[in-house]
Amino acid sequence: MLARVAVKTMADISSTVLGETLSAQIKANGPMSLGDYMAACMADPEHGYYHQQNPFGTDGDFITAPEISGMFGEICGLYLAHMYEIAMASVLGQSGPSSNAAIVELGPGRGTLMRDMHHAWAQLMPALTTHPVHFVETSERLRAQQADTMRATGAALHWHNDVSDLPSAPLFGIANEFFDALPQDQIIARNGEWHHRLVGLDTATGGLGFVDGPLIDQSEHKDTLPDAPSDGTIFEFCPAAETIVAHLARHIATNGGAMLIIDYGRNGNTGDSLQAVADHRPVDPFFEPGRADLSHWVDFAALDRGATSAGARLIGPVPQGRFLMRVGLATRAEQAAATADPETRRALLAAIDRLTSPAQMGEAFKVALLVPAGEGLPPGFETI
Ligand code: SAH
């Protein structure tokens, strides 16, 4: 992970139209929650990050796993094909490979991951290519890009603003670097008590900054918060992630299916994990609102609680490097390298290193699998 450094002075940091709007709003109504600030920065229909910028890839602010190598999508696709085969074995004979399964991706970015998964299915599990693809995506700009990327696959594409209107069918799908982008809130300990940590105006500079808010309603979090926290301790909550996972879990508990959830994260919510990145560099979270990517570590333990209470099971998380190696990334790379020229071979090795080495994405990124309640551990998750 990148260390966070401030690269702009406070006076500069609200110098976007969105920054000015948010400052005026705070002047009029008082401080806003961090979640509302993040939602405005990322999803404002006019000035939000995903509606304005081209964030992905070498020209963008960050490179995600599917943009590093097509092997990432192929391996994830093969993994879901395996889960599909197992899940559908129970309904085979009744209706054939379920005629009503749905393929789902949350936050598909440029559409690269789904295209690469489709490519693998076309070769090894054509039944999966016959099901419609449902993208959960709020950005119109990215929807258009996803349509372009997916055109050659011939898949029927549907877009949704959220998970609430996904079809009532077994869901097979993936969410890569989706949950980290959802708005989150923070609380902070002061003199042994917990306060909301809000976004307000710095009294000295007038710029946007963190301020302590009112006391929290302790009863909401009493089981998870320490009684005597040291001053300045921060805890994070992502209600949107919990709502989404609970919804998917209910869906999968009822209709069946399997969803891979891949993100940087941990089991827990202590500490400030908010980070802002612009032009591949860490910046202050209040740097030019709407121009930097804001994200945070995903709390897999919270997702697990949400999944379990909705009657499903979240298996994992396991580190991404271990998962990818266990499910055959090295073998896949060897196959590709066998016929490649030296330069392509070097690029393949560099991609594997980037995806799996602990110093890069291998350890900080984690993989979890949402499935109906049950027993046993599928490949990649043994000895969690
Ligand atoms: N999965 C892609 C992109 C990750 S970036 C990849 O790995 O390359 C996050 C994606 O989630 C973007 O497509 C963004 O527009 C989308 N997104 C962010 N918040 C969202 C929300 N609340 N609802 C739906 N999509 C959202």
Tab-separated table of N, CA and C in Angstrom, residues 172-318:
chain	number	residue	atom	x	y	z
A	172	PHE	N	-23.680	-16.057	-10.568
A	172	PHE	CA	-22.257	-16.376	-10.612
A	172	PHE	C	-21.535	-15.106	-11.007
A	173	GLY	N	-20.583	-14.694	-10.182
A	173	GLY	CA	-19.979	-13.416	-10.540
A	173	GLY	C	-18.831	-13.012	-9.664
A	174	ILE	N	-18.536	-11.731	-9.765
A	174	ILE	CA	-17.290	-11.242	-9.178
A	174	ILE	C	-17.410	-9.753	-8.840
A	175	ALA	N	-16.669	-9.354	-7.832
A	175	ALA	CA	-16.534	-7.932	-7.495
A	175	ALA	C	-15.067	-7.701	-7.200
A	176	ASN	N	-14.343	-7.077	-8.117
A	176	ASN	CA	-12.924	-6.801	-7.896
A	176	ASN	C	-12.731	-5.309	-7.656
A	177	GLU	N	-12.145	-4.976	-6.531
A	177	GLU	CA	-11.937	-3.564	-6.157
A	177	GLU	C	-13.224	-2.755	-6.275
A	178	PHE	N	-14.307	-3.312	-5.789
A	178	PHE	CA	-15.597	-2.617	-5.759
A	178	PHE	C	-15.895	-2.127	-4.340
A	179	PHE	N	-15.761	-3.014	-3.362
A	179	PHE	CA	-16.163	-2.658	-2.000
A	179	PHE	C	-15.276	-1.554	-1.408
A	180	ASP	N	-14.009	-1.486	-1.864
A	180	ASP	CA	-13.110	-0.465	-1.310
A	180	ASP	C	-13.517	0.941	-1.722
A	181	ALA	N	-14.351	1.031	-2.762
A	181	ALA	CA	-14.721	2.348	-3.287
A	181	ALA	C	-16.029	2.853	-2.687
A	182	LEU	N	-16.689	2.030	-1.870
A	182	LEU	CA	-17.984	2.453	-1.312
A	182	LEU	C	-17.757	3.445	-0.162
A	183	PRO	N	-18.673	4.391	0.007
A	183	PRO	CA	-18.492	5.385	1.069
A	183	PRO	C	-18.422	4.735	2.445
A	184	GLN	N	-17.488	5.201	3.257
A	184	GLN	CA	-17.378	4.683	4.623
A	184	GLN	C	-17.373	5.818	5.630
A	185	ASP	N	-17.762	5.490	6.866
A	185	ASP	CA	-17.739	6.465	7.959
A	185	ASP	C	-16.632	6.099	8.938
A	186	GLN	N	-16.224	7.086	9.725
A	186	GLN	CA	-15.223	6.826	10.771
A	186	GLN	C	-15.709	7.393	12.096
A	187	ILE	N	-15.233	6.771	13.176
A	187	ILE	CA	-15.440	7.355	14.509
A	187	ILE	C	-14.062	7.497	15.164
A	188	ILE	N	-13.954	8.421	16.120
A	188	ILE	CA	-12.645	8.679	16.746
A	188	ILE	C	-12.826	8.818	18.258
A	189	ALA	N	-11.844	8.286	19.004
A	189	ALA	CA	-11.928	8.331	20.469
A	189	ALA	C	-11.353	9.649	20.983
A	190	ARG	N	-12.115	10.304	21.866
A	190	ARG	CA	-11.638	11.514	22.548
A	190	ARG	C	-12.004	11.400	24.021
A	191	ASN	N	-10.996	11.466	24.875
A	191	ASN	CA	-11.222	11.369	26.327
A	191	ASN	C	-12.084	10.166	26.697
A	192	GLY	N	-11.796	9.040	26.076
A	192	GLY	CA	-12.490	7.800	26.435
A	192	GLY	C	-13.879	7.665	25.841
A	193	GLU	N	-14.281	8.623	25.017
A	193	GLU	CA	-15.614	8.518	24.405
A	193	GLU	C	-15.489	8.519	22.887
A	194	TRP	N	-16.506	7.963	22.228
A	194	TRP	CA	-16.454	7.839	20.770
A	194	TRP	C	-17.268	8.944	20.090
A	195	HIS	N	-16.591	9.636	19.161
A	195	HIS	CA	-17.252	10.700	18.393
A	195	HIS	C	-17.278	10.327	16.912
A	196	HIS	N	-18.267	10.818	16.201
A	196	HIS	CA	-18.216	10.735	14.743
A	196	HIS	C	-17.015	11.545	14.266
A	197	ARG	N	-16.317	11.047	13.248
A	197	ARG	CA	-15.236	11.837	12.633
A	197	ARG	C	-15.783	12.405	11.326
A	198	LEU	N	-15.970	13.710	11.315
A	198	LEU	CA	-16.700	14.337	10.209
A	198	LEU	C	-15.794	15.182	9.320
A	199	VAL	N	-16.333	15.594	8.199
A	199	VAL	CA	-15.612	16.501	7.307
A	199	VAL	C	-16.190	17.904	7.505
A	200	GLY	N	-15.302	18.812	7.903
A	200	GLY	CA	-15.743	20.187	8.150
A	200	GLY	C	-14.753	21.163	7.554
A	201	LEU	N	-14.763	22.382	8.073
A	201	LEU	CA	-13.840	23.396	7.557
A	201	LEU	C	-12.780	23.683	8.609
A	202	ASP	N	-11.532	23.677	8.180
A	202	ASP	CA	-10.422	23.965	9.065
A	202	ASP	C	-10.509	25.437	9.499
A	203	THR	N	-10.543	25.672	10.819
A	203	THR	CA	-10.774	27.048	11.274
A	203	THR	C	-9.631	27.979	10.860
A	204	ALA	N	-8.426	27.449	10.790
A	204	ALA	CA	-7.277	28.305	10.436
A	204	ALA	C	-7.263	28.647	8.945
A	205	THR	N	-7.471	27.634	8.095
A	205	THR	CA	-7.278	27.855	6.651
A	205	THR	C	-8.586	27.999	5.880
A	206	GLY	N	-9.671	27.552	6.463
A	206	GLY	CA	-10.955	27.571	5.754
A	206	GLY	C	-11.104	26.408	4.788
A	207	GLY	N	-10.040	25.578	4.633
A	207	GLY	CA	-10.112	24.426	3.725
A	207	GLY	C	-10.841	23.252	4.364
A	208	LEU	N	-11.178	22.247	3.534
A	208	LEU	CA	-11.843	21.054	4.054
A	208	LEU	C	-10.881	20.244	4.915
A	209	GLY	N	-11.380	19.654	5.969
A	209	GLY	CA	-10.530	18.830	6.833
A	209	GLY	C	-11.382	18.031	7.802
A	210	PHE	N	-10.736	17.140	8.549
A	210	PHE	CA	-11.478	16.345	9.538
A	210	PHE	C	-11.787	17.172	10.778
A	211	VAL	N	-12.989	17.007	11.310
A	211	VAL	CA	-13.353	17.619	12.597
A	211	VAL	C	-14.053	16.562	13.450
A	212	ASP	N	-13.964	16.725	14.774
A	212	ASP	CA	-14.689	15.805	15.656
A	212	ASP	C	-16.165	16.177	15.651
A	213	GLY	N	-17.016	15.190	15.546
A	213	GLY	CA	-18.454	15.422	15.553
A	213	GLY	C	-19.060	15.041	16.895
A	214	PRO	N	-20.389	14.919	16.958
A	214	PRO	CA	-21.058	14.555	18.205
A	214	PRO	C	-20.728	13.124	18.648
A	215	LEU	N	-21.074	12.824	19.893
A	215	LEU	CA	-20.895	11.457	20.406
A	215	LEU	C	-21.716	10.482	19.567
A	216	ILE	N	-21.194	9.269	19.391
A	216	ILE	CA	-21.969	8.275	18.646
A	216	ILE	C	-22.995	7.611	19.569
A	217	ASP	N	-23.929	6.948	18.987
A	217	ASP	CA	-24.880	6.155	19.750
A	217	ASP	C	-24.181	4.821	20.070
A	218	GLN	N	-23.645	4.732	21.314
A	218	GLN	CA	-22.823	3.563	21.701
A	218	GLN	C	-23.553	2.247	21.497
A	219	SER	N	-24.874	2.265	21.652
A	219	SER	CA	-25.602	0.994	21.609
A	219	SER	C	-25.475	0.328	20.236
A	220	GLU	N	-25.217	1.152	19.209
A	220	GLU	CA	-25.106	0.575	17.863
A	220	GLU	C	-23.886	-0.316	17.712
A	221	HIS	N	-22.811	0.031	18.430
A	221	HIS	CA	-21.548	-0.670	18.203
A	221	HIS	C	-21.018	-1.317	19.474
A	222	LYS	N	-21.846	-1.482	20.507
A	222	LYS	CA	-21.293	-1.811	21.814
A	222	LYS	C	-20.489	-3.118	21.837
A	223	ASP	N	-20.816	-4.053	20.942
A	223	ASP	CA	-20.106	-5.325	20.969
A	223	ASP	C	-18.733	-5.249	20.323
A	224	THR	N	-18.525	-4.248	19.498
A	224	THR	CA	-17.301	-4.266	18.703
A	224	THR	C	-16.283	-3.204	19.115
A	225	LEU	N	-16.656	-2.289	20.017
A	225	LEU	CA	-15.732	-1.210	20.351
A	225	LEU	C	-15.096	-1.423	21.723
A	226	PRO	N	-13.784	-1.114	21.848
A	226	PRO	CA	-13.153	-1.213	23.170
A	226	PRO	C	-13.737	-0.173	24.130
A	227	ASP	N	-13.782	-0.519	25.435
A	227	ASP	CA	-14.385	0.374	26.426
A	227	ASP	C	-13.528	1.598	26.721
A	228	ALA	N	-12.200	1.389	26.808
A	228	ALA	CA	-11.332	2.513	27.180
A	228	ALA	C	-10.321	2.765	26.057
A	229	PRO	N	-10.780	3.352	24.977
A	229	PRO	CA	-9.883	3.546	23.832
A	229	PRO	C	-8.862	4.648	24.096
A	230	SER	N	-7.665	4.495	23.553
A	230	SER	CA	-6.701	5.595	23.710
A	230	SER	C	-7.076	6.719	22.746
A	231	ASP	N	-6.745	7.932	23.173
A	231	ASP	CA	-7.159	9.114	22.422
A	231	ASP	C	-6.730	9.041	20.959
A	232	GLY	N	-7.627	9.357	20.062
A	232	GLY	CA	-7.282	9.387	18.639
A	232	GLY	C	-7.485	8.057	17.924
A	233	THR	N	-7.864	6.993	18.665
A	233	THR	CA	-8.129	5.706	18.003
A	233	THR	C	-9.293	5.874	17.014
A	234	ILE	N	-9.135	5.285	15.833
A	234	ILE	CA	-10.180	5.407	14.804
A	234	ILE	C	-10.731	4.029	14.454
A	235	PHE	N	-12.038	3.945	14.299
A	235	PHE	CA	-12.682	2.743	13.770
A	235	PHE	C	-13.473	3.143	12.526
A	236	GLU	N	-13.590	2.176	11.586
A	236	GLU	CA	-14.269	2.479	10.322
A	236	GLU	C	-15.508	1.587	10.141
A	237	PHE	N	-16.502	2.132	9.462
A	237	PHE	CA	-17.733	1.383	9.177
A	237	PHE	C	-18.168	1.657	7.748
A	238	CYS	N	-18.581	0.616	7.071
A	238	CYS	CA	-19.025	0.811	5.693
A	238	CYS	C	-20.430	0.214	5.545
A	239	PRO	N	-21.455	0.991	5.949
A	239	PRO	CA	-22.820	0.458	5.930
A	239	PRO	C	-23.237	0.002	4.528
A	240	ALA	N	-22.757	0.708	3.483
A	240	ALA	CA	-23.155	0.332	2.115
A	240	ALA	C	-22.673	-1.079	1.789
A	241	ALA	N	-21.435	-1.401	2.217
A	241	ALA	CA	-20.890	-2.742	1.930
A	241	ALA	C	-21.725	-3.801	2.621
A	242	GLU	N	-22.120	-3.510	3.874
A	242	GLU	CA	-22.893	-4.501	4.630
A	242	GLU	C	-24.261	-4.723	3.995
A	243	THR	N	-24.877	-3.626	3.536
A	243	THR	CA	-26.193	-3.757	2.890
A	243	THR	C	-26.075	-4.582	1.613
A	244	ILE	N	-25.042	-4.288	0.818
A	244	ILE	CA	-24.888	-4.979	-0.471
A	244	ILE	C	-24.609	-6.460	-0.246
A	245	VAL	N	-23.710	-6.758	0.674
A	245	VAL	CA	-23.364	-8.171	0.871
A	245	VAL	C	-24.558	-8.933	1.452
A	246	ALA	N	-25.316	-8.281	2.330
A	246	ALA	CA	-26.485	-8.956	2.905
A	246	ALA	C	-27.500	-9.266	1.800
A	247	HIS	N	-27.658	-8.326	0.886
A	247	HIS	CA	-28.596	-8.533	-0.216
A	247	HIS	C	-28.148	-9.698	-1.110
A	248	LEU	N	-26.869	-9.686	-1.488
A	248	LEU	CA	-26.352	-10.773	-2.331
A	248	LEU	C	-26.451	-12.110	-1.600
A	249	ALA	N	-26.168	-12.064	-0.302
A	249	ALA	CA	-26.190	-13.303	0.488
A	249	ALA	C	-27.595	-13.896	0.531
A	250	ARG	N	-28.595	-13.037	0.740
A	250	ARG	CA	-29.983	-13.534	0.751
A	250	ARG	C	-30.315	-14.139	-0.603
A	251	HIS	N	-29.880	-13.457	-1.637
A	251	HIS	CA	-30.135	-13.889	-3.011
A	251	HIS	C	-29.517	-15.262	-3.270
A	252	ILE	N	-28.255	-15.402	-2.868
A	252	ILE	CA	-27.533	-16.657	-3.124
A	252	ILE	C	-28.048	-17.766	-2.208
A	253	ALA	N	-28.440	-17.406	-0.980
A	253	ALA	CA	-29.011	-18.419	-0.079
A	253	ALA	C	-30.303	-18.977	-0.681
A	254	THR	N	-31.076	-18.127	-1.357
A	254	THR	CA	-32.361	-18.561	-1.921
A	254	THR	C	-32.201	-19.238	-3.281
A	255	ASN	N	-31.396	-18.612	-4.154
A	255	ASN	CA	-31.345	-19.088	-5.553
A	255	ASN	C	-30.095	-19.884	-5.894
A	256	GLY	N	-29.091	-19.841	-5.025
A	256	GLY	CA	-27.822	-20.508	-5.322
A	256	GLY	C	-26.870	-19.586	-6.062
A	257	GLY	N	-25.650	-20.091	-6.260
A	257	GLY	CA	-24.648	-19.317	-6.986
A	257	GLY	C	-23.353	-19.191	-6.219
A	258	ALA	N	-22.457	-18.391	-6.747
A	258	ALA	CA	-21.147	-18.172	-6.112
A	258	ALA	C	-20.580	-16.848	-6.610
A	259	MET	N	-20.117	-16.025	-5.673
A	259	MET	CA	-19.492	-14.749	-6.074
A	259	MET	C	-18.135	-14.585	-5.422
A	260	LEU	N	-17.151	-14.262	-6.254
A	260	LEU	CA	-15.815	-13.952	-5.737
A	260	LEU	C	-15.772	-12.482	-5.356
A	261	ILE	N	-15.245	-12.215	-4.165
A	261	ILE	CA	-15.062	-10.826	-3.722
A	261	ILE	C	-13.567	-10.619	-3.499
A	262	ILE	N	-12.987	-9.724	-4.281
A	262	ILE	CA	-11.530	-9.539	-4.239
A	262	ILE	C	-11.242	-8.063	-3.969
A	263	ASP	N	-10.416	-7.817	-2.962
A	263	ASP	CA	-10.150	-6.430	-2.607
A	263	ASP	C	-8.993	-6.352	-1.630
A	264	TYR	N	-8.416	-5.149	-1.474
A	264	TYR	CA	-7.456	-5.036	-0.403
A	264	TYR	C	-8.226	-4.838	0.881
A	265	GLY	N	-7.780	-5.552	1.900
A	265	GLY	CA	-8.570	-5.500	3.112
A	265	GLY	C	-7.997	-6.371	4.195
A	266	ARG	N	-8.808	-6.586	5.222
A	266	ARG	CA	-8.375	-7.253	6.445
A	266	ARG	C	-9.621	-7.741	7.159
A	267	ASN	N	-9.424	-8.501	8.234
A	267	ASN	CA	-10.553	-8.857	9.083
A	267	ASN	C	-10.566	-7.881	10.245
A	268	GLY	N	-11.296	-6.812	10.144
A	268	GLY	CA	-11.321	-5.839	11.223
A	268	GLY	C	-11.516	-4.436	10.684
A	269	ASN	N	-11.681	-3.494	11.618
A	269	ASN	CA	-11.977	-2.128	11.192
A	269	ASN	C	-11.288	-1.073	12.046
A	270	THR	N	-10.149	-1.456	12.656
A	270	THR	CA	-9.424	-0.487	13.483
A	270	THR	C	-8.472	0.339	12.631
A	271	GLY	N	-8.398	1.626	12.913
A	271	GLY	CA	-7.414	2.485	12.245
A	271	GLY	C	-7.985	3.171	11.020
A	272	ASP	N	-7.259	4.164	10.591
A	272	ASP	CA	-7.682	4.983	9.450
A	272	ASP	C	-7.064	4.399	8.182
A	273	SER	N	-7.883	3.772	7.325
A	273	SER	CA	-7.330	3.171	6.104
A	273	SER	C	-7.684	3.980	4.856
A	274	LEU	N	-8.315	5.141	5.076
A	274	LEU	CA	-8.716	5.945	3.910
A	274	LEU	C	-7.494	6.367	3.115
A	275	GLN	N	-7.552	6.203	1.803
A	275	GLN	CA	-6.443	6.717	1.000
A	275	GLN	C	-6.948	7.375	-0.270
A	276	ALA	N	-6.176	8.343	-0.706
A	276	ALA	CA	-6.516	9.082	-1.928
A	276	ALA	C	-5.336	8.972	-2.880
A	277	VAL	N	-5.642	8.680	-4.153
A	277	VAL	CA	-4.575	8.535	-5.145
A	277	VAL	C	-4.940	9.342	-6.392
A	278	ALA	N	-3.976	10.112	-6.859
A	278	ALA	CA	-4.150	10.821	-8.132
A	278	ALA	C	-2.850	10.692	-8.914
A	279	ASP	N	-2.952	10.405	-10.202
A	279	ASP	CA	-1.752	10.209	-11.040
A	279	ASP	C	-0.761	9.232	-10.422
A	280	HIS	N	-1.260	8.113	-9.918
A	280	HIS	CA	-0.421	7.062	-9.314
A	280	HIS	C	0.282	7.528	-8.038
A	281	ARG	N	-0.093	8.688	-7.485
A	281	ARG	CA	0.589	9.173	-6.286
A	281	ARG	C	-0.403	9.348	-5.153
A	282	PRO	N	0.026	9.023	-3.930
A	282	PRO	CA	-0.855	9.264	-2.791
A	282	PRO	C	-1.008	10.769	-2.568
A	283	VAL	N	-2.207	11.197	-2.307
A	283	VAL	CA	-2.471	12.615	-2.027
A	283	VAL	C	-3.343	12.727	-0.782
A	284	ASP	N	-3.503	13.943	-0.298
A	284	ASP	CA	-4.380	14.189	0.845
A	284	ASP	C	-5.829	13.871	0.440
A	285	PRO	N	-6.650	13.261	1.344
A	285	PRO	CA	-8.040	12.921	0.966
A	285	PRO	C	-8.881	14.146	0.606
A	286	PHE	N	-8.380	15.343	0.971
A	286	PHE	CA	-9.148	16.545	0.622
A	286	PHE	C	-8.542	17.288	-0.565
A	287	PHE	N	-7.593	16.630	-1.212
A	287	PHE	CA	-6.960	17.188	-2.407
A	287	PHE	C	-7.966	17.202	-3.564
A	288	GLU	N	-8.255	18.328	-4.088
A	288	GLU	CA	-9.115	18.479	-5.267
A	288	GLU	C	-10.267	17.467	-5.336
A	289	PRO	N	-11.266	17.667	-4.482
A	289	PRO	CA	-12.366	16.693	-4.398
A	289	PRO	C	-12.954	16.338	-5.771
A	290	GLY	N	-13.073	15.052	-6.029
A	290	GLY	CA	-13.587	14.593	-7.319
A	290	GLY	C	-12.481	14.257	-8.309
A	291	ARG	N	-11.235	14.680	-8.010
A	291	ARG	CA	-10.142	14.396	-8.963
A	291	ARG	C	-9.236	13.270	-8.491
A	292	ALA	N	-9.352	12.878	-7.209
A	292	ALA	CA	-8.523	11.773	-6.703
A	292	ALA	C	-9.420	10.576	-6.414
A	293	ASP	N	-8.849	9.398	-6.558
A	293	ASP	CA	-9.590	8.185	-6.207
A	293	ASP	C	-9.531	8.015	-4.690
A	294	LEU	N	-10.688	7.912	-4.058
A	294	LEU	CA	-10.731	7.671	-2.609
A	294	LEU	C	-11.103	6.215	-2.373
A	295	SER	N	-10.378	5.542	-1.499
A	295	SER	CA	-10.742	4.159	-1.194
A	295	SER	C	-10.305	3.838	0.228
A	296	HIS	N	-10.676	2.637	0.671
A	296	HIS	CA	-10.332	2.226	2.039
A	296	HIS	C	-10.223	0.714	2.071
A	297	TRP	N	-9.644	0.224	3.128
A	297	TRP	CA	-9.528	-1.230	3.276
A	297	TRP	C	-10.903	-1.823	3.554
A	298	VAL	N	-11.142	-2.971	2.936
A	298	VAL	CA	-12.419	-3.649	3.151
A	298	VAL	C	-12.321	-4.489	4.425
A	299	ASP	N	-13.356	-4.419	5.255
A	299	ASP	CA	-13.413	-5.235	6.477
A	299	ASP	C	-14.141	-6.541	6.138
A	300	PHE	N	-13.364	-7.582	5.838
A	300	PHE	CA	-13.980	-8.853	5.446
A	300	PHE	C	-14.773	-9.492	6.590
A	301	ALA	N	-14.363	-9.215	7.845
A	301	ALA	CA	-15.114	-9.777	8.974
A	301	ALA	C	-16.540	-9.204	8.987
A	302	ALA	N	-16.676	-7.930	8.642
A	302	ALA	CA	-18.022	-7.322	8.595
A	302	ALA	C	-18.831	-7.941	7.455
A	303	LEU	N	-18.178	-8.181	6.313
A	303	LEU	CA	-18.895	-8.817	5.197
A	303	LEU	C	-19.338	-10.223	5.607
A	304	ASP	N	-18.466	-10.905	6.319
A	304	ASP	CA	-18.766	-12.263	6.774
A	304	ASP	C	-19.998	-12.269	7.696
A	305	ARG	N	-20.026	-11.321	8.640
A	305	ARG	CA	-21.180	-11.247	9.554
A	305	ARG	C	-22.457	-10.994	8.763
A	306	GLY	N	-22.371	-10.083	7.774
A	306	GLY	CA	-23.544	-9.761	6.948
A	306	GLY	C	-24.015	-10.981	6.175
A	307	ALA	N	-23.056	-11.733	5.618
A	307	ALA	CA	-23.405	-12.911	4.812
A	307	ALA	C	-24.036	-13.987	5.683
A	308	THR	N	-23.432	-14.213	6.846
A	308	THR	CA	-23.915	-15.279	7.729
A	308	THR	C	-25.314	-14.957	8.240
A	309	SER	N	-25.525	-13.691	8.639
A	309	SER	CA	-26.851	-13.377	9.198
A	309	SER	C	-27.924	-13.408	8.109
A	310	ALA	N	-27.508	-13.344	6.838
A	310	ALA	CA	-28.496	-13.446	5.750
A	310	ALA	C	-28.631	-14.886	5.256
A	311	GLY	N	-27.996	-15.829	5.939
A	311	GLY	CA	-28.222	-17.246	5.621
A	311	GLY	C	-27.271	-17.818	4.583
A	312	ALA	N	-26.185	-17.091	4.273
A	312	ALA	CA	-25.207	-17.632	3.316
A	312	ALA	C	-23.858	-17.779	4.019
A	313	ARG	N	-22.810	-17.998	3.251
A	313	ARG	CA	-21.489	-18.213	3.846
A	313	ARG	C	-20.438	-17.447	3.058
A	314	LEU	N	-19.587	-16.724	3.757
A	314	LEU	CA	-18.449	-16.073	3.097
A	314	LEU	C	-17.211	-16.880	3.471
A	315	ILE	N	-16.620	-17.525	2.470
A	315	ILE	CA	-15.434	-18.340	2.722
A	315	ILE	C	-14.202	-17.467	2.497
A	316	GLY	N	-13.228	-17.560	3.404
A	316	GLY	CA	-12.029	-16.739	3.315
A	316	GLY	C	-12.150	-15.558	4.251
A	317	PRO	N	-11.383	-14.504	4.037
A	317	PRO	CA	-10.537	-14.289	2.860
A	317	PRO	C	-9.180	-14.979	2.975
A	318	VAL	N	-8.592	-15.262	1.807
A	318	VAL	CA	-7.201	-15.724	1.740
A	318	VAL	C	-6.424	-14.701	0.906
